[in-house]
Short mmCIF file of C-alpha atoms and ligand atoms in Angstrom, two decimals:
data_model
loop_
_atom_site.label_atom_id
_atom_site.label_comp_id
_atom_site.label_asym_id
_atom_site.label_seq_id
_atom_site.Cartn_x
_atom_site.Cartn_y
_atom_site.Cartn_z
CA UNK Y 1 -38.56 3.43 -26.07
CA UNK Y 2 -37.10 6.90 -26.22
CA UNK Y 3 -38.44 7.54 -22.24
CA UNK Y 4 -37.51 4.48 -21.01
CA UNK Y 5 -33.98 5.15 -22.08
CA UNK Y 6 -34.47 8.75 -20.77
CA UNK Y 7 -34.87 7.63 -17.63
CA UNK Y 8 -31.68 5.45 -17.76
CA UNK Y 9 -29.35 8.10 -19.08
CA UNK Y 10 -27.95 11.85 -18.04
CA UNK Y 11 -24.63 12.40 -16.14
CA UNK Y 12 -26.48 10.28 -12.62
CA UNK Y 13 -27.36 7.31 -14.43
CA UNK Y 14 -25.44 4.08 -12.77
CA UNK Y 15 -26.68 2.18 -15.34
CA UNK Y 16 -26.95 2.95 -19.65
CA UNK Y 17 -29.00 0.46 -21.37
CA UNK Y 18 -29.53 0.26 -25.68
CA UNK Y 19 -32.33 -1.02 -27.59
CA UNK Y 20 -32.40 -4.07 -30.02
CA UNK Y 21 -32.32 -1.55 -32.77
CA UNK Y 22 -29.30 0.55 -31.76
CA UNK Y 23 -27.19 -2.81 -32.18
CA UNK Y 24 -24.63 -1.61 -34.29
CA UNK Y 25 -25.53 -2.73 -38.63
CA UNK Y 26 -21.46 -2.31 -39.45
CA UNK Y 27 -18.54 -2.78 -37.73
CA UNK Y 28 -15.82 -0.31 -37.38
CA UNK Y 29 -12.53 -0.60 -39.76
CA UNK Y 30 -9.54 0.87 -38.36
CA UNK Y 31 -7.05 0.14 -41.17
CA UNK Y 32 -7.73 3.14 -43.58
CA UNK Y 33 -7.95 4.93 -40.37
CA UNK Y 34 -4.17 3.87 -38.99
CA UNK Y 35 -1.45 7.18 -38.68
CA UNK Y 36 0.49 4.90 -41.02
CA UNK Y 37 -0.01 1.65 -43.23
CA UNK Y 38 -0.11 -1.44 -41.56
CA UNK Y 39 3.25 -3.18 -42.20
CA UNK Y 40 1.93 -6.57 -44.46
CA UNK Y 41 3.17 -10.25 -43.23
CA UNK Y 42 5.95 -11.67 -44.99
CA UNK Y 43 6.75 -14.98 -45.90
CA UNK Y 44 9.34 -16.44 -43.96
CA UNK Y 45 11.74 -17.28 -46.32
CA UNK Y 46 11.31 -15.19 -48.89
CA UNK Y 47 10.82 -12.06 -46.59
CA UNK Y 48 8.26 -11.00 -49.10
CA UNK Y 49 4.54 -10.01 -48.30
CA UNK Y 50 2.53 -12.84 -48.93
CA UNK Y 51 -0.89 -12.44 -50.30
CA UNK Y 52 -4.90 -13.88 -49.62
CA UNK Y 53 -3.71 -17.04 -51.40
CA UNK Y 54 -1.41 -18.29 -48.74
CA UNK Y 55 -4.15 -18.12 -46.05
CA UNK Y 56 -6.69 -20.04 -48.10
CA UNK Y 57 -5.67 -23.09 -46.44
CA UNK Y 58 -6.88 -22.15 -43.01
CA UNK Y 59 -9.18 -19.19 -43.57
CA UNK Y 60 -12.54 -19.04 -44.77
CA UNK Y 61 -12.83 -16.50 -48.16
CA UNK Y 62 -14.95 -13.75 -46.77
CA UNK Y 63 -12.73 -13.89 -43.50
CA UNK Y 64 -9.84 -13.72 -45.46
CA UNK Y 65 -11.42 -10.69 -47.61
CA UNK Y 66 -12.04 -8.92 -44.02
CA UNK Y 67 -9.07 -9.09 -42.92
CA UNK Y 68 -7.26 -7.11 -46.11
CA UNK Y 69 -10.13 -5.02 -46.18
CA UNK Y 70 -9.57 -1.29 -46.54
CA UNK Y 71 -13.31 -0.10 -46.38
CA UNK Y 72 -14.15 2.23 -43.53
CA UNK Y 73 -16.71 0.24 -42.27
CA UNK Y 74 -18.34 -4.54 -42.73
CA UNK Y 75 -22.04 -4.65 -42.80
CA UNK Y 76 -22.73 -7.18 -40.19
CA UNK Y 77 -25.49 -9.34 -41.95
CA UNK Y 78 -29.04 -9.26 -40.54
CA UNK Y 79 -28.74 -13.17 -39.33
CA UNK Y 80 -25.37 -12.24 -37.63
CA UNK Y 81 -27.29 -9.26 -35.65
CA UNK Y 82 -29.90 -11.49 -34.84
CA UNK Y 83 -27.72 -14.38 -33.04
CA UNK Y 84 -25.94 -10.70 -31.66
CA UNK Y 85 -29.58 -9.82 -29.36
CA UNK Y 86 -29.92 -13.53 -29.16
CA UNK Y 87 -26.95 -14.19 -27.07
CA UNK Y 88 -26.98 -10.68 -25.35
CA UNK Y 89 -25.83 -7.68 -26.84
CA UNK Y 90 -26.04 -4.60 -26.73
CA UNK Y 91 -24.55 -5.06 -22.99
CA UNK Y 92 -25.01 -2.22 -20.73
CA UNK Y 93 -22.78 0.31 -19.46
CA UNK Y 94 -22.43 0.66 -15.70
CA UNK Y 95 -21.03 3.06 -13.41
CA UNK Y 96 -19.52 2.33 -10.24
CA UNK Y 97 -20.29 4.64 -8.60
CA UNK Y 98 -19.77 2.69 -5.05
CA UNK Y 99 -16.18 2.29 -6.32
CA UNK Y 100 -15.83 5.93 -6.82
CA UNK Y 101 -17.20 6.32 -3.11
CA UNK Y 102 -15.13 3.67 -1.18
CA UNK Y 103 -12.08 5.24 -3.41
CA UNK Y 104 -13.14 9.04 -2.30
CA UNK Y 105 -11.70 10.19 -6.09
CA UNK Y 106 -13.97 12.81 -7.67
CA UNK Y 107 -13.34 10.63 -11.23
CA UNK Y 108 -16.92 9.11 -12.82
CA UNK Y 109 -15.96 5.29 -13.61
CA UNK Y 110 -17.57 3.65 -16.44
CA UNK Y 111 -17.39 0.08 -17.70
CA UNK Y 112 -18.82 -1.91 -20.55
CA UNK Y 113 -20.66 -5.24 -19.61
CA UNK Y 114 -18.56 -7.80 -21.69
CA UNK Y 115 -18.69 -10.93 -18.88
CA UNK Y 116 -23.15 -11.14 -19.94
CA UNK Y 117 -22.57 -13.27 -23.10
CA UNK Y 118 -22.96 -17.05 -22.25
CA UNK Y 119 -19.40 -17.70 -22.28
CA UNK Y 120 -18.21 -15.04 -19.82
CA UNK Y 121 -16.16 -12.78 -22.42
CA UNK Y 122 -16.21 -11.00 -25.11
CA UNK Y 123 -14.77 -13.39 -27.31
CA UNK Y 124 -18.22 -14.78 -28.74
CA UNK Y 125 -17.64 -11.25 -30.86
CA UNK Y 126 -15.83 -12.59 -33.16
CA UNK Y 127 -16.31 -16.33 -32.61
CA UNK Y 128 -20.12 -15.97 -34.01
CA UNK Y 129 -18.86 -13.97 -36.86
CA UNK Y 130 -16.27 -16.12 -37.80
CA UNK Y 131 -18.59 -19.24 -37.66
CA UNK Y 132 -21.40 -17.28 -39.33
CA UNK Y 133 -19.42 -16.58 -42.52
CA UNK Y 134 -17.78 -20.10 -42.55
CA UNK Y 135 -20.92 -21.71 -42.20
CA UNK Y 136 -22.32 -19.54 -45.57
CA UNK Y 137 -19.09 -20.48 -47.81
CA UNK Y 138 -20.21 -23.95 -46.76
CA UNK Y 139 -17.40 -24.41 -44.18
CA UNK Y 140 -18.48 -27.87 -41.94
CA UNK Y 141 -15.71 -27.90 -39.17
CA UNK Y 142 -14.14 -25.78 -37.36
CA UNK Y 143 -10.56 -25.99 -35.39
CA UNK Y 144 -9.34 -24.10 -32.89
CA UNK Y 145 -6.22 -24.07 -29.69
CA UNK Y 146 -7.60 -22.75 -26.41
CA UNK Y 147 -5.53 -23.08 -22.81
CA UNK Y 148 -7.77 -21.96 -19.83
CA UNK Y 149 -10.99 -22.71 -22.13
CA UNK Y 150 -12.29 -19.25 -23.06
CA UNK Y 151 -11.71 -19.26 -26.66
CA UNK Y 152 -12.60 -22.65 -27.15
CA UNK Y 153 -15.82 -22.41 -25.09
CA UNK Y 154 -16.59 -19.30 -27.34
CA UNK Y 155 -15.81 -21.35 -30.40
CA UNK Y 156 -17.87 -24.49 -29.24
CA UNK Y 157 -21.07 -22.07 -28.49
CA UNK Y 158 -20.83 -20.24 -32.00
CA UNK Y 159 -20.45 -23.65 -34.01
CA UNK Y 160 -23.04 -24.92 -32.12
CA UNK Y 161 -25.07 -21.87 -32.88
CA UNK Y 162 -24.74 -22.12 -36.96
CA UNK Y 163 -25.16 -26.13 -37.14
CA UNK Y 164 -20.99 -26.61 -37.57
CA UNK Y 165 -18.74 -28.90 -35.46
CA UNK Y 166 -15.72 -27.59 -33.13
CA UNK Y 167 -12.06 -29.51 -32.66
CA UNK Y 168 -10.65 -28.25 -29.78
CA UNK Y 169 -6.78 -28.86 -29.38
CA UNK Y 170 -6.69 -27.89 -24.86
CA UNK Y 171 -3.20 -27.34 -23.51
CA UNK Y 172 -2.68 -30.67 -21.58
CA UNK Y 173 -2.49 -29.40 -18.13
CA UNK Y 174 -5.68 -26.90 -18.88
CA UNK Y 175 -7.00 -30.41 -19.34
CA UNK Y 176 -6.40 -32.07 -16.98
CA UNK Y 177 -6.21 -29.24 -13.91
CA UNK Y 178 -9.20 -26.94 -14.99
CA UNK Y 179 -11.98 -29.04 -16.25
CA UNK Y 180 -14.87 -27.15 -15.91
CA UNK Y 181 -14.75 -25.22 -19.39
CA UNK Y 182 -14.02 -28.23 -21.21
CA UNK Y 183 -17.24 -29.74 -19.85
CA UNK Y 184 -18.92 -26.83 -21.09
CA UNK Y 185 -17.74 -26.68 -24.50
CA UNK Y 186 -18.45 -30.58 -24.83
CA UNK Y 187 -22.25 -29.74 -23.95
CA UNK Y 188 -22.17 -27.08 -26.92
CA UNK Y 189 -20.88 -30.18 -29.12
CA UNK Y 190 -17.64 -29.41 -29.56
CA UNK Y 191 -14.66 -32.33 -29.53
CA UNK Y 192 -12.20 -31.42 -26.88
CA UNK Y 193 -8.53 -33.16 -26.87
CA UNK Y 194 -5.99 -32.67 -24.70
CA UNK Y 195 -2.65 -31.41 -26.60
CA UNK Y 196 -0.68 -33.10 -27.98
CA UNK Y 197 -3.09 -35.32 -28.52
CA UNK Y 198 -3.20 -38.76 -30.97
CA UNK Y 199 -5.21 -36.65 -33.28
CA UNK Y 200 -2.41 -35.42 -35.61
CA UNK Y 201 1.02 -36.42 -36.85
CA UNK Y 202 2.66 -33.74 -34.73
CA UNK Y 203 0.86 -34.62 -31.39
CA UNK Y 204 1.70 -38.04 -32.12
CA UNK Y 205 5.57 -37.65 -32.64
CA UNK Y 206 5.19 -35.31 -29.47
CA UNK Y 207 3.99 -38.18 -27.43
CA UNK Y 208 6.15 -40.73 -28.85
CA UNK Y 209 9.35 -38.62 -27.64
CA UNK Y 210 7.37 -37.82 -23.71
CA UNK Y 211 4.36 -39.27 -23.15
CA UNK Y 212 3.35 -36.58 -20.20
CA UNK Y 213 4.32 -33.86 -22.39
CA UNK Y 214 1.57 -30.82 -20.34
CA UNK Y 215 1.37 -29.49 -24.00
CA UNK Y 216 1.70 -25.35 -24.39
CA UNK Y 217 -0.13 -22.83 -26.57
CA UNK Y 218 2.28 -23.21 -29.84
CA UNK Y 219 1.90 -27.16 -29.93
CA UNK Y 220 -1.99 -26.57 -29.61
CA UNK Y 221 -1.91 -24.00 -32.56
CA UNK Y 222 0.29 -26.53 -34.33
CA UNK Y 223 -2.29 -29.04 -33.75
CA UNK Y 224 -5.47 -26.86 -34.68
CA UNK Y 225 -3.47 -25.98 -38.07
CA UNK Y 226 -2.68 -29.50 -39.42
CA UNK Y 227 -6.24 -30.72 -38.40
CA UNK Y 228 -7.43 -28.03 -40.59
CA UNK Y 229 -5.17 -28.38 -43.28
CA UNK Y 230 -5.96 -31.96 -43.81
CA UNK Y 231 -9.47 -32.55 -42.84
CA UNK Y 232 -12.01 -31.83 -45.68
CA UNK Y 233 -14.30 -29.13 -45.02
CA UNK Y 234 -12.31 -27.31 -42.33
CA UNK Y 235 -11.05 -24.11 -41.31
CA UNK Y 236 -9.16 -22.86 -38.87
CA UNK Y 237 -10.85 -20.17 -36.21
CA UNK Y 238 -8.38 -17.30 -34.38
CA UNK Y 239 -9.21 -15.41 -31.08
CA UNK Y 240 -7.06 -12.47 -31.10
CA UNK Y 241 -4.58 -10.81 -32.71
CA UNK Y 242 -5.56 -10.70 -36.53
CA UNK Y 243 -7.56 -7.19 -37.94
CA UNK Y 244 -10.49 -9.13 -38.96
CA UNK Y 245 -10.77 -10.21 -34.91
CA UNK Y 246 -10.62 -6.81 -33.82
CA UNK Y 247 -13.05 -5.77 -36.45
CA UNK Y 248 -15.81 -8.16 -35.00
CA UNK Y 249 -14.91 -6.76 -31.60
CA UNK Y 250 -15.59 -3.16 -32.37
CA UNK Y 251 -19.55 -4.09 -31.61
CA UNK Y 252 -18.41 -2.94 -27.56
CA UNK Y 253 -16.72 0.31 -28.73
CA UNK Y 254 -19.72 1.44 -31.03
CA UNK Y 255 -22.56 0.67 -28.61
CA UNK Y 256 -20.28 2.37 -26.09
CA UNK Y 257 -20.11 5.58 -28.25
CA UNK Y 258 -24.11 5.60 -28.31
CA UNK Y 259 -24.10 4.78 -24.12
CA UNK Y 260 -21.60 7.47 -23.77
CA UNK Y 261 -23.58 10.02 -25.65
CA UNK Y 262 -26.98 8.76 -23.59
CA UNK Y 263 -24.66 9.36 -20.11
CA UNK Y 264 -23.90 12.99 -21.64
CA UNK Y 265 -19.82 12.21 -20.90
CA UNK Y 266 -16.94 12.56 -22.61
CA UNK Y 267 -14.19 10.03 -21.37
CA UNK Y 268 -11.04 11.16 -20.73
CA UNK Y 269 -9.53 7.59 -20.18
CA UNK Y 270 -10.50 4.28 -22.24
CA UNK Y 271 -9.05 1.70 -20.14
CA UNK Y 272 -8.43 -2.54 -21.50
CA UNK Y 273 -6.79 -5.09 -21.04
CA UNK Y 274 -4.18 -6.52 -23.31
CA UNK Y 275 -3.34 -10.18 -24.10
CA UNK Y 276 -3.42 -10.56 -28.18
CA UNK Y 277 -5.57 -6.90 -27.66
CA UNK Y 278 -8.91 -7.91 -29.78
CA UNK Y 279 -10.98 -7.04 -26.19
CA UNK Y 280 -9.21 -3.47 -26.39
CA UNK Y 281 -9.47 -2.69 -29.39
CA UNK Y 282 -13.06 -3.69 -29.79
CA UNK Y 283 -13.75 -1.12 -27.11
CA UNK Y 284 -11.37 1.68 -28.31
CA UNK Y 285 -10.88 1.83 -31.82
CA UNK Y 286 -14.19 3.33 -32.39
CA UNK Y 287 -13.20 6.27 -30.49
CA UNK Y 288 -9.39 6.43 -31.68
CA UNK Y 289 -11.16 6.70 -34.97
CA UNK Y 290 -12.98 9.82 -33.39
CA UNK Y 291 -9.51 10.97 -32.12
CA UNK Y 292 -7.75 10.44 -35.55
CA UNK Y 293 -10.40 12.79 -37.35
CA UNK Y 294 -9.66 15.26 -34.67
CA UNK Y 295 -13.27 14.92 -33.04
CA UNK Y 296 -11.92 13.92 -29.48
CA UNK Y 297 -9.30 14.19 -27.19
CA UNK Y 298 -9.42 11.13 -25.18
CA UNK Y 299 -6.24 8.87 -23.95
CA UNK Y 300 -6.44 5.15 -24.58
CA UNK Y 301 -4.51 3.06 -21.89
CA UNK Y 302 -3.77 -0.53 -22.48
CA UNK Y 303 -3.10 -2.66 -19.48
CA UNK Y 304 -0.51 -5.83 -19.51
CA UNK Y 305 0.36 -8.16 -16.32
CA UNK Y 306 4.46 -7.10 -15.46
CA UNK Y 307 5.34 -10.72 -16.47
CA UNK Y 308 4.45 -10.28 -19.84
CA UNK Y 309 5.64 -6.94 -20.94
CA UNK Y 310 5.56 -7.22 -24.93
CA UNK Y 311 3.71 -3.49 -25.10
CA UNK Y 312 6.08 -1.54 -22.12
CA UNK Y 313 9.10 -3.82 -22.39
CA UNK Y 314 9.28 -5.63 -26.35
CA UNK Y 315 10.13 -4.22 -29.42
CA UNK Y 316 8.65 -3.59 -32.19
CA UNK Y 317 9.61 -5.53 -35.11
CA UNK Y 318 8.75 -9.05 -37.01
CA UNK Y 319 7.91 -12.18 -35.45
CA UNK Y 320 5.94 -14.72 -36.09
CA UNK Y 321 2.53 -15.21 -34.05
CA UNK Y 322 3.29 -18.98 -33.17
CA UNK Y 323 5.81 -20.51 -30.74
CA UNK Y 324 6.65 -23.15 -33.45
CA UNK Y 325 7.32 -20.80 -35.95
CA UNK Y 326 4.79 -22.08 -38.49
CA UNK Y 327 3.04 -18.85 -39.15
CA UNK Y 328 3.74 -15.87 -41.94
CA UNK Y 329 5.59 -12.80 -40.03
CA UNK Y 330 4.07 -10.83 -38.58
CA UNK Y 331 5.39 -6.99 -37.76
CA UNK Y 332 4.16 -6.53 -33.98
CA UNK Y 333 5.44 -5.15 -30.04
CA UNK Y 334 7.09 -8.52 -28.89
CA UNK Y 335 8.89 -10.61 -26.18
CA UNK Y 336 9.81 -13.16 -29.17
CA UNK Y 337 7.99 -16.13 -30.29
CA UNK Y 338 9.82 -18.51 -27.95
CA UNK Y 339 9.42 -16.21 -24.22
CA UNK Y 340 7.59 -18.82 -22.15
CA UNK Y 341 5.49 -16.66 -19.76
CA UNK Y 342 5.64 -17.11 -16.30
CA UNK Y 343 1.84 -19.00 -14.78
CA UNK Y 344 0.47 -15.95 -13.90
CA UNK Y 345 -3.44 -16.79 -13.87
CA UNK Y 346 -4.61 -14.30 -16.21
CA UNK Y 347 -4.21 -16.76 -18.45
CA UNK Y 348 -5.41 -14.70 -21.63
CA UNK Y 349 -2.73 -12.17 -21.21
CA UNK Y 350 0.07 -14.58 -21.62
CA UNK Y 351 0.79 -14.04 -25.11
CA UNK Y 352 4.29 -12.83 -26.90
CA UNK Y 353 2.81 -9.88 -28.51
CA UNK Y 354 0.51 -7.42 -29.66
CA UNK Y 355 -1.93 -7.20 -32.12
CA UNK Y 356 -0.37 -5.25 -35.64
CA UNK Y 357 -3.02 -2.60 -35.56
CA UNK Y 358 -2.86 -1.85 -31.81
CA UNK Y 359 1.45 -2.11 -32.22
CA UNK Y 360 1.09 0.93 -34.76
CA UNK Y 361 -0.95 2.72 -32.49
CA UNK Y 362 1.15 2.22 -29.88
CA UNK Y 363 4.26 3.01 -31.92
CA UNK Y 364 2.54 6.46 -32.80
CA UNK Y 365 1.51 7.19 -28.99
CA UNK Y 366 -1.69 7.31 -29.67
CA UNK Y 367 -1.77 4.29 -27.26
CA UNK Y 368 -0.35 4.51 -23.95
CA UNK Y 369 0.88 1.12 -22.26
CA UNK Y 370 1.17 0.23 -18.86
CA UNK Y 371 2.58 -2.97 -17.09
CA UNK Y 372 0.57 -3.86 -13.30
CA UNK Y 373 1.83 -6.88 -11.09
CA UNK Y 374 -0.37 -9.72 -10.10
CA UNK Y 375 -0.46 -9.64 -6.39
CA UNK Y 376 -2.02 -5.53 -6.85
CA UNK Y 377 -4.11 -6.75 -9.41
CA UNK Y 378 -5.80 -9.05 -7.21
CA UNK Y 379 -6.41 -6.81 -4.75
CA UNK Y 380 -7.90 -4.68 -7.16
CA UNK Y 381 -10.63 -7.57 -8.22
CA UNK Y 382 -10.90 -7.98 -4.79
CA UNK Y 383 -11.89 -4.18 -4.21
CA UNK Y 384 -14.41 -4.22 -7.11
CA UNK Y 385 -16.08 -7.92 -5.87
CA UNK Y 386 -16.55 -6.26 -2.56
CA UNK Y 387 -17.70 -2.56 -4.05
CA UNK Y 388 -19.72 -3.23 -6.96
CA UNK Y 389 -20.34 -7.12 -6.26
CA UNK Y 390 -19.27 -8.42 -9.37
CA UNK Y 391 -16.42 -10.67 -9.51
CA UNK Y 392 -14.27 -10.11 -12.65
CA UNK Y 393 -11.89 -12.53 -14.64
CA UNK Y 394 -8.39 -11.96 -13.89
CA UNK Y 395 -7.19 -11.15 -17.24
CA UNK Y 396 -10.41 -8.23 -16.46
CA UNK Y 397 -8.83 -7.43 -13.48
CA UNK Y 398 -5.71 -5.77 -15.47
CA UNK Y 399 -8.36 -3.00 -16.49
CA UNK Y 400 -9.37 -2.42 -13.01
CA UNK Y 401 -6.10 -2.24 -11.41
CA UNK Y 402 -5.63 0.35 -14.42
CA UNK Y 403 -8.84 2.41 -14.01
CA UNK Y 404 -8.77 2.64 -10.48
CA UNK Y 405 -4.96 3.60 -10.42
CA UNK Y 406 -6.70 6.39 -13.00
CA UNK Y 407 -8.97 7.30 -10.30
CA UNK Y 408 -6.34 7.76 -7.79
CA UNK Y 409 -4.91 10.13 -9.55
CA UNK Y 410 -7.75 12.23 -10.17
CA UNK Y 411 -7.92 12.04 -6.53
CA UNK Y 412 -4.27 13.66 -5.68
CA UNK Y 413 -4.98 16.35 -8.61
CA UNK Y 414 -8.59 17.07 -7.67
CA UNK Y 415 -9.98 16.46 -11.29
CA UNK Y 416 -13.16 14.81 -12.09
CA UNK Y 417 -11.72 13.01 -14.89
CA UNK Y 418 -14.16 10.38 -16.75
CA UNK Y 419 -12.43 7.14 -16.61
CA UNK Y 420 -14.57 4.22 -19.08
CA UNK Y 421 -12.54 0.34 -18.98
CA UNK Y 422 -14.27 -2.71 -21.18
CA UNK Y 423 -15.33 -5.35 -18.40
CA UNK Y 424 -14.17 -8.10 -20.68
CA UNK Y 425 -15.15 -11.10 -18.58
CA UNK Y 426 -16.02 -12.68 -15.06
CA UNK Y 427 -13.79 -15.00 -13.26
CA UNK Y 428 -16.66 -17.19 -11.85
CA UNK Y 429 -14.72 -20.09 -13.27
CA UNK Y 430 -11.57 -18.68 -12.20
CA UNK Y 431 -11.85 -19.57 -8.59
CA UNK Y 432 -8.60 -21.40 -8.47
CA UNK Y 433 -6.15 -18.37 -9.25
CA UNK Y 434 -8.41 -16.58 -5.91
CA UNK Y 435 -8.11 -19.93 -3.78
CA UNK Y 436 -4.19 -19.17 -4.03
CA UNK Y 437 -4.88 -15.51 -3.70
CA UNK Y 438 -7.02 -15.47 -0.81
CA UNK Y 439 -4.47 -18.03 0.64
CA UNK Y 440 -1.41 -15.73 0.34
CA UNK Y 441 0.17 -18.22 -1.79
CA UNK Y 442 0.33 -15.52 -4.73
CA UNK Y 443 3.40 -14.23 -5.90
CA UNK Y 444 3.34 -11.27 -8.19
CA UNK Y 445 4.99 -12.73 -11.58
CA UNK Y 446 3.93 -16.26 -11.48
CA UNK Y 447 2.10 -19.39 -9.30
CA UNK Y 448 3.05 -22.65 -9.13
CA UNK Y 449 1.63 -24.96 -11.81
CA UNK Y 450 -0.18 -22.71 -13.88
CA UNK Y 451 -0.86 -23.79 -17.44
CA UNK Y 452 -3.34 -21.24 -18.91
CA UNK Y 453 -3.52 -19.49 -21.85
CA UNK Y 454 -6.61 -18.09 -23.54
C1 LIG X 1 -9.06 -13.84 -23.67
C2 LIG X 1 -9.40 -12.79 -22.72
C3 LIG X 1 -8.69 -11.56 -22.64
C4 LIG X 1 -7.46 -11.27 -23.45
O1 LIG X 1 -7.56 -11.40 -24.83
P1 LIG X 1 -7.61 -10.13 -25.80
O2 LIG X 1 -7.58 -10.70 -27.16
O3 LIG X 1 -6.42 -9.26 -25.51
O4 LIG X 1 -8.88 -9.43 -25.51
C5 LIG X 1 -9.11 -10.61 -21.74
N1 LIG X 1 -10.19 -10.82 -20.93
C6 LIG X 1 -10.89 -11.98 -20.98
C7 LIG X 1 -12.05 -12.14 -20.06
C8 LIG X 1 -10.53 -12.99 -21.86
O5 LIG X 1 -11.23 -14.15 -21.89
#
């Protein structure tokens, strides 16, 4: 297979493909890596760390074991990388290099093919991890929150996948105004209620008090917690945010070290998007690992919508990761647990703060933030539909708008910097937040009647 990857790779190649066999066998751990320990969560009232125990409720074991873990690198089990080629990694790595032409900037722009699994996004990552090692410890259910659908449609494929069941609590207006992704996570199986919903005590008291309550993110979580807590059997499943997350993620960031090497390039820029940061940090902790050891010198800029600054404008300190307040505290960059984001329609990125691991990287600098508006970060979709014909999500848009701002500097300074962003998703179910844009109607901080979420 060695020529037929020759043939793909070198500095010219528009297109870097892997083999089955160069699927990564471990994921990366960035904790024993970090410039400093990772502050632990505390327990509310106490203020004291609290330890594996208190997550037993809601986590499976091994999950649990993850996300504490201090080893360098997880084996990821030989079942795991099978359901991995199965449902389409490795992704390729594409250049856009009609991008780089319409943009006249002597930059090279990479990305990293996340938008190929079944879902759209990366998030199956971690979602067929998680389910994989629930489904061993003998795990039968699985709940889970999701607003615009993506996590829950990754949830409802990877339960599907291991012969589990999904409860998904769906932000009410999600429900009820974007229906398409619940359809498609009730084909993988998966229940699907609109939150708050009659299914626990805390939806029910919701809807005694308003009956067209449009639900939010926190009440879902609220709801996806109880319904674990007190159904036999069941665990609780978490798209961003948590280590053990951004561990399953770092499958883009190794296969991108191995499409980098193929290319012959060294990036100066690795460019993501940032809502909780598990599609980030998949793609760049491998290489800030590289960096920390001293073997490379790139930059690592993560990208956040203007309306939801917790990385340029929040502070660093503890919070918890809930809008109700029911979860330990966690020390993170954040808005607070109660900012209500404004409906912008990346609907991933709207989320009070930043995962621990990336905050301490970001704290040391070794992570640079930026903040982009909506209305430019449209345009910027727009540009790479209409250049390299692919029409991205517009959470994936942030890393666009980021990359090609990149590029446009490269242009003014006459480098031929090596820019690399993580294509996290495509926003072929996202037509509604481009209806408004290609109508005018979009403001830069917010739309009318926007519910989504992740
Ligand atoms: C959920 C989502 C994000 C944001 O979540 P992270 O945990 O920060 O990665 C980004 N892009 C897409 C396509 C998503 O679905």
């Amino acid at each position: 297979m060695q020529t037929m990857r020759g043939e793909t790779a070198g500095e010219g190649a528009v297109k870097i493909l892997l083999d089955m066999d160069d699927l990564p066998r471990a994921w990366y751990n960035i904790l024993p890596d970090l410039p400093s320990p990772l502050p632990p969560p505390l327990h509310p009232g106490t203020k004291e760390p609290v330890g594996p125990e208190a997550f037993e409720p809601i986590f499976p074991k091994e999950i649990i074991r993850q996300e504490m873990s201090g080893n360098a690198t997880e084996p990821i089990p030989d079942e795991l990388r099978e359901a991995y080629l199965r449902l389409g990694r490795p992704t390729p790595m594409y250049r856009a290099k009609r991008l780089e032409a319409f943009l006249k900037t002597p930059a090279r722009i990479y990305y990293k093919r996340e938008d190929l699994s079944p879902v759209g996004s990366h998030k199956p990552n971690t979602a067929i991890a998680q389910a994989y090692f629930a489904r061993k410890e003998g795990v039968e259910n699985y709940t889970t929150e999701t607003g615009a659908g993506q996590w829950g449609s990754a949830v409802a494929l990877a339960t599907n996948y291991f012969g589990m069941t999904a409860k998904v609590f769906m932000v009410r207006v999600s429900y009820d105004q974007k229906p398409y992704r619940k359809h498609l996570m009730r084909l993988f199986g998966a229940e699907v209620y609109p939150s708050p919903s009659d299914q626990t005590s805390y939806g029910r008291k919701l809807r005694e008090k308003s009956p067209d309550n449009p639900g939010s993110l926190g009440i879902a979580i609220s709801e996806a917690l109880e319904a674990a807590v007190t159904t036999p059997n069941t665990k609780y499943s978490i798209g961003s945010v948590l280590n053990h997350v951004l561990m399953h993620q770092t499958v883009i960031g190794l296969e991108a070290l191995q499409q980098f090497e193929l290319a012959d390039v060294e990036p100066d820029y690795m460019v993501g998007a940032v809502g909780g940061g598990s599609n980030f940090g998949g793609f760049t902790y491998p290489m800030i690992g590289e960096r920390l050891h001293g073997r490379s010198e790139t930059r690592f800029i993560a990208v956040e919508p203007e309306s939801v600054p917790s990385m340029t404008a929040g502070r660093y300190e503890y919070d918890f990761g809930d809008t109700a307040g029911m979860t330990p505290l966690i020390k993170m960059f954040t808005l607070g647990h109660d900012f209500m984001p404004s409906p912008i329609h990346a609907g991933g990125l709207r989320y009070h703060g930043s995962a621990p691991t990336l905050s301490v990287l970001l704290d040391a600098g070794i992570v640079e933030p930026r903040a982009v508006p909506q209305l430019t970060t449209f345009q910027a979709a727009e540009l790479f539909a209409k250049t390299e014909g692919l029409i991205p999500a517009p959470e994936t848009a942030h890393a666009i708008r980021g990359a090609i701002d990149l590029a446009l500097e490269a242009k003014k300074t006459g480098e031929a910097k090596v820019i690399a962003f993580n294509y996290s998703g495509h926003g072929l179910l996202d037509m509604e937040g481009y209806a408004q844009y290609l109508a005018g109607n979009l403001g830069n901080n917010g739309h009318n009647g926007g519910s989504g979420t992740h």
